[in-house]
Short mmCIF file of C-alpha atoms in Angstrom, two decimals:
data_model
loop_
_atom_site.label_atom_id
_atom_site.label_comp_id
_atom_site.label_asym_id
_atom_site.label_seq_id
_atom_site.Cartn_x
_atom_site.Cartn_y
_atom_site.Cartn_z
CA PRO A 1 10.36 -55.86 55.32
CA ALA A 2 13.18 -53.71 56.83
CA PHE A 3 12.84 -50.23 57.02
CA PRO A 4 15.55 -48.53 54.68
CA SER A 5 18.73 -47.69 56.37
CA LYS A 6 19.73 -44.85 53.83
CA PRO A 7 17.88 -42.44 51.59
CA PHE A 8 16.36 -43.67 48.60
CA GLU A 9 18.25 -43.60 45.48
CA SER A 10 15.17 -42.03 43.35
CA LEU A 11 11.52 -41.33 43.64
CA TYR A 12 10.77 -44.62 41.73
CA ALA A 13 12.83 -46.33 44.34
CA ALA A 14 10.93 -44.91 47.19
CA ARG A 15 7.48 -45.45 45.62
CA GLU A 16 8.28 -49.26 45.02
CA TRP A 17 9.56 -49.46 48.70
CA VAL A 18 6.26 -48.06 49.73
CA TYR A 19 4.09 -50.25 47.45
CA ASP A 20 5.67 -53.32 48.72
CA PHE A 21 5.41 -52.10 52.37
CA VAL A 22 1.73 -51.50 51.79
CA HIS A 23 1.12 -54.92 50.29
CA TRP A 24 3.00 -56.66 53.00
CA TYR A 25 1.19 -54.67 55.72
CA ASN A 26 -2.25 -55.18 54.47
CA GLU A 27 -2.03 -58.55 52.76
CA GLU A 28 0.40 -60.48 54.82
CA HIS A 29 1.26 -59.20 58.40
CA ARG A 30 -1.19 -60.68 60.80
CA HIS A 31 -2.05 -57.86 63.35
CA SER A 32 -2.65 -58.51 67.00
CA GLY A 33 -5.16 -55.84 67.38
CA ILE A 34 -7.56 -57.63 65.08
CA GLN A 35 -7.15 -61.18 66.29
CA PHE A 36 -4.01 -62.03 63.96
CA VAL A 37 -5.76 -61.69 60.81
CA THR A 38 -4.52 -59.24 58.08
CA PRO A 39 -6.43 -55.99 57.33
CA ALA A 40 -7.35 -57.42 53.77
CA GLN A 41 -8.89 -60.59 55.42
CA ARG A 42 -10.81 -58.20 57.85
CA HIS A 43 -11.83 -55.94 54.89
CA SER A 44 -13.21 -58.83 52.65
CA GLY A 45 -15.05 -60.47 55.36
CA ALA A 46 -13.08 -63.85 55.47
CA GLU A 47 -12.00 -62.59 59.21
CA ARG A 48 -15.05 -64.45 60.60
CA SER A 49 -14.35 -67.96 58.96
CA ILE A 50 -10.80 -67.68 59.91
CA LEU A 51 -11.34 -67.07 63.71
CA VAL A 52 -13.92 -69.96 63.91
CA ASN A 53 -11.50 -72.33 62.33
CA ARG A 54 -8.72 -71.17 64.65
CA GLU A 55 -11.22 -71.55 67.65
CA ALA A 56 -11.92 -75.16 66.51
CA VAL A 57 -8.12 -76.00 66.13
CA TYR A 58 -7.28 -74.53 69.63
CA GLN A 59 -10.35 -76.48 70.93
CA ALA A 60 -9.08 -79.81 69.39
CA ALA A 61 -5.72 -79.37 70.52
CA LYS A 62 -6.74 -78.62 74.29
CA GLN A 63 -8.90 -81.67 73.94
CA ARG A 64 -6.01 -83.79 72.49
CA ASN A 65 -3.36 -82.43 75.02
CA PRO A 66 -5.24 -81.06 78.36
CA GLU A 67 -2.24 -81.04 80.27
CA ARG A 68 -0.53 -78.52 78.20
CA TRP A 69 -3.27 -75.86 78.89
CA SER A 70 -3.38 -74.36 82.36
CA ARG A 71 -6.17 -71.97 81.26
CA GLY A 72 -8.74 -71.54 78.59
CA THR A 73 -7.82 -70.92 74.91
CA ARG A 74 -7.09 -67.46 73.52
CA ASN A 75 -10.23 -65.41 72.50
CA TRP A 76 -10.77 -65.93 68.92
CA ALA A 77 -14.00 -63.51 68.56
CA PRO A 78 -13.92 -60.92 65.99
CA VAL A 79 -13.21 -57.57 67.42
CA GLY A 80 -15.30 -54.49 66.86
CA GLU A 81 -14.24 -51.00 65.47
CA VAL A 82 -10.56 -50.54 65.83
CA TRP A 83 -8.25 -47.48 65.67
CA LEU A 84 -4.80 -46.69 64.45
CA ASN A 85 -4.12 -44.23 67.24
CA PRO A 86 -6.93 -44.16 69.58
CA GLU A 87 -5.58 -41.79 71.88
CA ASN A 88 -5.55 -39.07 69.29
CA GLN A 89 -9.07 -39.75 68.55
CA ASP A 90 -10.08 -39.48 72.37
CA ALA A 91 -8.28 -36.16 72.30
CA GLU A 92 -10.12 -34.89 69.31
CA GLU A 93 -13.38 -35.88 70.45
CA THR A 94 -13.01 -34.43 73.78
CA GLY A 95 -11.48 -31.16 72.45
CA ILE A 96 -8.47 -31.60 74.37
CA ARG A 97 -6.14 -30.96 71.37
CA ASP A 98 -7.70 -27.42 70.92
CA LYS A 99 -7.30 -26.54 74.51
CA ALA A 100 -3.71 -27.32 74.66
CA ALA A 101 -2.92 -25.02 71.48
#
């Protein structure tokens, strides 16, 4: 969804936009940091079967047309733990943020 280009007309309009955005972000948008699955798919456990299927599709495509592939297929293994802002997490863990203040 597009970000608003002007202030919301009401609190209701703002809430409605945020609700729609959060739904899109969690249920529809495929995130590159988690192998192009949605957060909802990852949270529900569907991530593993989706990634196994993708691996099979890519391998079959490579076998059918090997000349189109100069390297191996994409790594579709599930990723481990992820963070929204890992650099902030590191700073908090090492106390850098406290030292900078």
